[in-house]
Amino acid sequence: SLRRTLRAMPIMGRSADSIDVETSWALYPAMQTSDIFQMELDCACAGMDQRKVHMLAREAAPKLGFAPPVCLHNPLLPGLQLTEVQGSFDDDANIDKSIKHKMSKSVGKGALWINDTPQEVNEKYREAYCPQKVVEGNPVLDHARMLVFPNHDRLDIQRPSKYGGDITYHSFEELAQAYGKGDLHPLDLKNGVSAAVTKLLQPVAEYFEKKPENLEAMRRLQVTR
């Protein structure tokens, strides 16, 4: 129904309670839902901000002769630049905040690409928003929590001896506590997370080195503002 479709509309920053609803707003959730059926997906993977559209797809599937897709939703990785998208996206305040600050490919320096070179990764982290002693809303720390520690049992940070020398953190909680107290400088945190993320992307770099034609295809998809 139209009302059910409108319930999925906040995905694009519009509220279903808006008095003046444009036709294109209502078409957007339907177009996203049709993507799943057009690609014949058994499993739809996306961020938490897509879950309402995915539920719309699951409800509509049997009526359209399709099997309801399995839906997997991952946390939203925040962008490295201090940007906030205007609008209301979710009834849950925490999820709404995550959506407003999520990484977007349209903000070039705030987004990481899997085909970024080590130099590009390092440059993006060096320019990242990373206020000293601030843990909440710090994208570099969020990347350590969401990317580094789930894949590594430690975060090694190299720094000159005059600034305390190399240090290793074995949990995100330990890292966050040290950063909040000012025991770790923002630049040292950036360098450590950058090195760890570069290591995570190494298998991707090796793949594209063997498949340069796929790397070129990937670059053609990279559209920014």
Coordinates of C-alpha atoms in Angstrom, one line a residue:
S1 CA 0.0 0.0 0.0
L2 CA 1.0 3.6 -0.3
R3 CA 1.0 4.1 3.4
R4 CA 3.3 1.1 3.9
T5 CA 5.7 2.5 1.3
L6 CA 5.7 5.9 3.0
R7 CA 6.8 4.2 6.2
A8 CA 10.1 3.4 4.5
M9 CA 10.5 6.9 3.2
P10 CA 12.7 8.4 6.0
I11 CA 15.6 6.5 4.4
M12 CA 16.1 9.5 2.1
G13 CA 15.8 12.1 4.9
R14 CA 12.1 12.7 4.5
S15 CA 9.4 12.1 7.1
A16 CA 6.2 10.2 6.3
D17 CA 4.5 12.8 8.4
S18 CA 5.4 15.6 6.0
I19 CA 2.3 17.5 4.8
D20 CA 3.5 18.0 1.3
V21 CA 4.9 14.7 0.0
E22 CA 6.4 14.7 -3.5
T23 CA 5.6 11.7 -5.8
S24 CA 9.3 11.0 -6.3
W25 CA 9.8 10.5 -2.5
A26 CA 7.3 7.7 -2.6
L27 CA 8.9 6.1 -5.6
Y28 CA 12.3 6.0 -4.0
P29 CA 11.7 3.1 -1.6
A30 CA 9.9 1.2 -4.4
M31 CA 12.9 1.6 -6.7
Q32 CA 15.3 0.3 -4.0
T33 CA 13.0 -2.7 -3.3
S34 CA 12.8 -3.5 -7.0
D35 CA 16.6 -3.6 -7.2
I36 CA 16.6 -6.7 -4.9
F37 CA 14.2 -8.5 -7.2
Q38 CA 15.8 -7.3 -10.4
M39 CA 19.2 -8.7 -9.3
E40 CA 17.6 -11.9 -8.0
L41 CA 19.3 -11.6 -4.6
D42 CA 18.9 -14.3 -2.0
C43 CA 20.6 -12.1 0.5
A44 CA 20.5 -8.3 0.7
C45 CA 23.4 -6.7 2.5
A46 CA 23.5 -3.1 3.6
G47 CA 23.8 -0.6 6.4
M48 CA 21.3 -0.2 9.2
D49 CA 19.8 2.7 7.4
Q50 CA 18.5 0.4 4.7
R51 CA 16.5 -1.9 7.0
K52 CA 13.1 -0.3 6.5
V53 CA 13.4 -0.7 2.7
H54 CA 14.5 -4.3 3.2
M55 CA 11.5 -5.1 5.4
L56 CA 9.3 -3.6 2.7
A57 CA 11.0 -6.0 0.2
R58 CA 10.4 -9.0 2.5
E59 CA 6.7 -8.1 2.8
A60 CA 6.2 -7.5 -0.9
A61 CA 8.1 -10.5 -2.1
P62 CA 5.4 -13.2 -1.7
K63 CA 2.8 -11.0 -3.4
L64 CA 5.1 -10.5 -6.4
G65 CA 6.1 -14.1 -6.7
F66 CA 9.6 -13.8 -5.1
A67 CA 11.1 -15.5 -2.1
P68 CA 11.7 -13.1 0.8
P69 CA 15.4 -12.1 0.8
V70 CA 17.6 -12.7 3.8
C71 CA 18.6 -9.2 5.1
L72 CA 21.9 -8.5 6.8
H73 CA 22.6 -5.1 8.3
N74 CA 26.0 -3.8 9.4
P75 CA 26.8 -0.8 11.5
L76 CA 27.4 2.5 9.7
L77 CA 31.1 3.5 9.3
P78 CA 31.4 7.3 10.0
G79 CA 33.1 9.6 7.5
L80 CA 36.5 10.9 8.3
Q81 CA 35.4 14.5 7.8
L82 CA 33.1 16.5 10.1
T83 CA 30.0 16.5 8.0
E84 CA 26.4 16.1 8.8
V85 CA 23.5 15.4 6.4
Q86 CA 20.4 17.4 7.2
G87 CA 17.1 15.6 7.6
S88 CA 15.4 13.0 9.8
F89 CA 16.3 9.5 8.9
D90 CA 15.3 7.2 11.7
D91 CA 13.0 7.1 14.8
D92 CA 15.9 5.7 16.8
A93 CA 18.1 8.7 17.9
N94 CA 21.3 6.8 17.9
I95 CA 20.8 5.3 14.4
D96 CA 19.6 8.7 13.1
K97 CA 22.9 10.2 14.3
S98 CA 24.9 7.5 12.7
I99 CA 23.1 8.0 9.4
K100 CA 23.8 11.7 9.5
H101 CA 27.5 11.2 9.9
K102 CA 28.0 8.0 7.9
M103 CA 30.8 7.7 5.3
S104 CA 29.7 8.8 1.9
K105 CA 31.4 8.2 -1.4
S106 CA 30.3 11.7 -2.5
V107 CA 32.6 13.3 0.1
G108 CA 36.0 12.2 -1.3
K109 CA 38.4 12.9 1.5
G110 CA 35.9 11.6 4.1
A111 CA 35.5 8.2 2.5
L112 CA 37.8 5.2 2.2
W113 CA 37.8 3.1 -0.9
I114 CA 38.9 -0.5 -0.9
N115 CA 41.3 0.3 -3.8
D116 CA 42.9 3.2 -2.0
T117 CA 46.7 3.1 -2.0
P118 CA 48.6 3.2 1.4
Q119 CA 49.5 6.8 0.6
E120 CA 45.8 7.7 0.0
V121 CA 44.7 6.0 3.2
N122 CA 47.4 7.8 5.2
E123 CA 46.5 11.2 3.7
K124 CA 42.8 10.7 4.5
Y125 CA 43.5 9.8 8.1
R126 CA 45.9 12.7 8.5
E127 CA 43.2 15.1 7.4
A128 CA 40.5 13.4 9.5
Y129 CA 38.5 15.1 12.2
C130 CA 40.1 13.9 15.4
P131 CA 39.7 16.3 18.4
Q132 CA 42.1 15.7 21.2
K133 CA 40.8 13.9 24.3
V134 CA 37.4 13.5 22.6
V135 CA 36.2 9.9 22.4
E136 CA 32.5 10.3 21.5
G137 CA 31.9 11.1 17.9
N138 CA 35.6 10.7 17.0
P139 CA 35.6 9.0 13.6
V140 CA 39.3 7.8 13.9
L141 CA 38.5 6.0 17.2
D142 CA 35.3 4.7 15.7
H143 CA 37.3 3.1 12.8
A144 CA 39.6 1.5 15.4
R145 CA 36.6 0.1 17.1
M146 CA 34.8 -1.1 14.0
L147 CA 37.6 -2.0 11.7
V148 CA 40.8 -2.7 13.6
F149 CA 40.0 -4.6 16.8
P150 CA 37.4 -6.9 15.2
N151 CA 40.2 -8.1 12.8
H152 CA 43.3 -7.7 15.0
D153 CA 44.0 -8.5 18.6
R154 CA 46.0 -5.3 19.0
L155 CA 46.8 -1.9 17.7
D156 CA 50.4 -1.0 17.4
I157 CA 51.3 2.7 17.4
Q158 CA 54.8 3.8 16.5
R159 CA 56.0 7.2 17.9
P160 CA 59.3 8.8 18.6
S161 CA 60.9 8.0 22.0
K162 CA 60.7 11.7 23.0
Y163 CA 56.9 11.3 22.9
G164 CA 56.8 8.0 24.9
G165 CA 58.0 5.5 22.3
D166 CA 56.0 2.8 20.6
I167 CA 52.9 1.6 22.4
T168 CA 50.4 -1.3 21.9
Y169 CA 46.8 -1.4 22.9
H170 CA 45.1 -4.8 23.3
S171 CA 41.5 -3.6 23.4
F172 CA 39.4 -0.7 22.2
E173 CA 38.5 0.1 25.8
E174 CA 42.1 0.5 26.7
L175 CA 42.7 2.7 23.6
A176 CA 39.7 4.9 24.3
Q177 CA 40.6 5.4 27.9
A178 CA 44.2 6.4 27.0
Y179 CA 43.0 8.8 24.3
G180 CA 40.4 10.4 26.6
K181 CA 43.0 11.1 29.2
G182 CA 45.3 12.7 26.7
D183 CA 47.9 10.0 26.9
L184 CA 47.8 9.6 23.1
H185 CA 48.2 12.4 20.6
P186 CA 45.7 12.6 17.7
L187 CA 48.4 12.3 15.1
D188 CA 49.8 9.2 16.7
L189 CA 46.3 7.7 16.8
K190 CA 45.8 8.6 13.1
N191 CA 49.1 7.0 12.1
G192 CA 48.3 3.8 14.0
V193 CA 44.8 3.4 12.7
S194 CA 46.0 4.2 9.2
A195 CA 48.7 1.5 9.3
A196 CA 46.2 -1.0 10.6
V197 CA 43.6 -0.3 8.0
T198 CA 46.3 -0.4 5.2
K199 CA 47.2 -3.9 6.5
L200 CA 43.5 -4.9 6.2
L201 CA 43.4 -3.7 2.6
Q202 CA 46.6 -5.5 1.6
P203 CA 44.7 -8.6 0.2
V204 CA 42.6 -6.2 -1.9
A205 CA 45.7 -4.5 -3.3
E206 CA 47.2 -7.8 -4.2
Y207 CA 44.0 -8.8 -6.0
F208 CA 43.9 -5.6 -8.1
E209 CA 47.6 -6.0 -8.9
K210 CA 46.8 -9.3 -10.5
K211 CA 43.5 -8.0 -12.1
P212 CA 44.2 -4.5 -13.3
E213 CA 41.2 -4.5 -15.6
N214 CA 39.0 -4.9 -12.5
L215 CA 40.8 -2.0 -10.8
E216 CA 40.0 0.2 -13.8
A217 CA 36.3 -0.9 -13.7
M218 CA 36.3 0.0 -10.0
R219 CA 37.7 3.5 -10.6
R220 CA 35.0 4.1 -13.2
L221 CA 32.4 3.6 -10.5
Q222 CA 34.0 6.1 -8.1
V223 CA 31.7 9.2 -8.6
T224 CA 32.3 12.1 -6.2
R225 CA 31.0 15.6 -5.9

